[in-house]
């Protein structure tokens, strides 16, 4: 898994292209599924997300996914779970202070981000994770948020038309 | 001297009566502390740090702080540095603030979650603490309690956001209102000397954007790296928004230097420094000489506002070294002269 995860950071650009391609259909199907079936499929979807992202990125299911902003590198693999890394303890060879045999997650992240279309995304301040989302699906949450934004925009447009 | 500190009303406690009282509020200043004032007045500031004692002896805290009298504008109180247990930084800072020192409260995210940290910020500010340094912290595995549970609920940048939220919006992260916001000067640390070196200045910018008003750095023994980072920081306008105080240190011997760089992650000491120590007759004195030279070199760099002197187990030489460097330009840092131990006399 560690090698797959490092592969993702190294080939962040290719992963970004794939992500841009598959994200809309995944979110659209989740939105549709949520409308017709409610939360009945949340468990299998979460299971699927856990195993896909787990295999590809060593995803820890924090439920606050920022992969696309951190060079396709999951920051939850940092022993300090830093969201705005790296810390000051990185070894001269770029390895982790806590796990000397592991490449620093954030060295990988900055490297990955530099290859992506929006390399500045990693420079945005990320507030600490909402720990109550641990173990839940970031996909479902994102789908719901996007849908709500869409509905809100619709409402606003209607309100504007009426006035 | 033992009057309570009242943040609400400075009028009753002008600092001639009680050096621990907050200074009168000043336009453009976020805190009512001496450290921010020194920096905003344009002076080159010197900070140092004390290791909190393994003891309940408050006098020991005062004795350690007094070693810096006249040479240091603010004293960092480390928060379980190296993940080793000591007296809490909140307590050390409260003791020091009470007699007028301007301590910097180091908060490490390793040991406390956001509930405890916000409580500490309020408590510390209530006891007169005016400066907070946000740190992620060393992992528990490097300290004397490796079996402890690491918390890391926040990281240093999230902690800066938290401080700014409490101070500027007068609320907890939850949204619940504060009756009186903590007016603390917020800082954080950087380490420009370890990978990814190219991105370190961007991370500095992130910290400044999150609310860092001053920055202290890890040991700087490599001037070239520091200079190139500072140049980029100046170009990005970061030195207009935050005061940058690079860290310098004393090395007791070449052996210490080698031990530090191979055992303490994040410490970068070039071979040239180790060789210079090895070649010296009196290595300890040479280490101090190097420290003095580093202070002088740091002061010459554009955009630098001060220097942070780390002299672990050589604290008694800090005053001497600062004097020898001349970085204060003859200025005497404030110190509570004539302090009396009222409980014992």
mmCIF file of C-alpha atoms in Angstrom, chain A residues 79-94 97-98 106-107 110 122-131, chain B residues 114 136-139 141-142 152-155 157-158 161-162 173 191 194-196 199-200 202-203 205-206 209-210 218 265-266:
data_model
loop_
_atom_site.group_PDB
_atom_site.id
_atom_site.type_symbol
_atom_site.label_atom_id
_atom_site.label_comp_id
_atom_site.label_asym_id
_atom_site.label_seq_id
_atom_site.Cartn_x
_atom_site.Cartn_y
_atom_site.Cartn_z
ATOM 1 C CA UNK A 79 1.977 10.501 12.281
ATOM 2 C CA UNK A 80 0.956 13.931 13.574
ATOM 3 C CA UNK A 81 -2.018 14.108 11.159
ATOM 4 C CA UNK A 82 -0.897 17.609 10.197
ATOM 5 C CA UNK A 83 -3.189 19.291 7.665
ATOM 6 C CA UNK A 84 -0.760 22.110 6.828
ATOM 7 C CA UNK A 85 2.551 20.347 6.804
ATOM 8 C CA UNK A 86 5.316 19.510 6.888
ATOM 9 C CA UNK A 87 6.487 19.975 10.447
ATOM 10 C CA UNK A 88 9.993 21.139 11.258
ATOM 11 C CA UNK A 89 11.282 17.676 12.037
ATOM 12 C CA UNK A 90 11.756 16.371 8.496
ATOM 13 C CA UNK A 91 15.065 14.514 8.153
ATOM 14 C CA UNK A 92 17.755 15.697 5.760
ATOM 15 C CA UNK A 93 16.875 12.826 3.397
ATOM 16 C CA UNK A 94 13.238 13.929 3.357
ATOM 17 C CA UNK A 97 10.894 12.332 12.039
ATOM 18 C CA UNK A 98 8.650 9.778 13.715
ATOM 19 C CA UNK A 106 4.184 16.350 3.272
ATOM 20 C CA UNK A 107 7.403 16.262 1.283
ATOM 21 C CA UNK A 110 4.388 19.360 -1.972
ATOM 22 C CA UNK A 122 -1.741 23.191 -1.279
ATOM 23 C CA UNK A 123 -0.969 26.725 -0.112
ATOM 24 C CA UNK A 124 -4.513 27.226 1.159
ATOM 25 C CA UNK A 125 -4.940 27.081 4.920
ATOM 26 C CA UNK A 126 -6.792 23.896 5.887
ATOM 27 C CA UNK A 127 -8.456 23.958 9.267
ATOM 28 C CA UNK A 128 -8.176 20.858 11.456
ATOM 29 C CA UNK A 129 -10.402 17.914 10.549
ATOM 30 C CA UNK A 130 -13.860 17.523 11.989
ATOM 31 C CA UNK A 131 -13.231 14.341 13.973
ATOM 32 C CA UNK B 114 -9.069 22.075 20.886
ATOM 33 C CA UNK B 136 2.558 21.330 16.305
ATOM 34 C CA UNK B 137 5.041 19.743 18.707
ATOM 35 C CA UNK B 138 7.395 16.794 18.773
ATOM 36 C CA UNK B 139 5.915 13.331 18.675
ATOM 37 C CA UNK B 141 7.986 8.844 20.770
ATOM 38 C CA UNK B 142 10.894 11.279 21.152
ATOM 39 C CA UNK B 152 -2.586 16.345 17.481
ATOM 40 C CA UNK B 153 -6.227 17.425 17.228
ATOM 41 C CA UNK B 154 -4.994 20.723 15.728
ATOM 42 C CA UNK B 155 -1.757 21.571 13.965
ATOM 43 C CA UNK B 157 -1.693 26.521 11.435
ATOM 44 C CA UNK B 158 -5.104 25.484 12.796
ATOM 45 C CA UNK B 161 -6.569 30.211 13.127
ATOM 46 C CA UNK B 162 -8.047 29.340 16.519
ATOM 47 C CA UNK B 173 -14.424 27.682 17.495
ATOM 48 C CA UNK B 191 12.362 25.495 9.943
ATOM 49 C CA UNK B 194 15.045 20.893 6.175
ATOM 50 C CA UNK B 195 13.181 19.497 3.137
ATOM 51 C CA UNK B 196 11.214 20.611 1.244
ATOM 52 C CA UNK B 199 8.437 25.199 -0.209
ATOM 53 C CA UNK B 200 9.339 26.438 3.259
ATOM 54 C CA UNK B 202 5.253 29.162 1.097
ATOM 55 C CA UNK B 203 4.568 27.471 4.379
ATOM 56 C CA UNK B 205 3.200 32.530 4.067
ATOM 57 C CA UNK B 206 0.526 30.055 5.102
ATOM 58 C CA UNK B 209 -2.084 34.183 6.470
ATOM 59 C CA UNK B 210 -3.431 32.045 9.304
ATOM 60 C CA UNK B 218 14.708 26.509 14.365
ATOM 61 C CA UNK B 265 15.358 15.729 13.661
ATOM 62 C CA UNK B 266 15.144 19.169 12.153
#
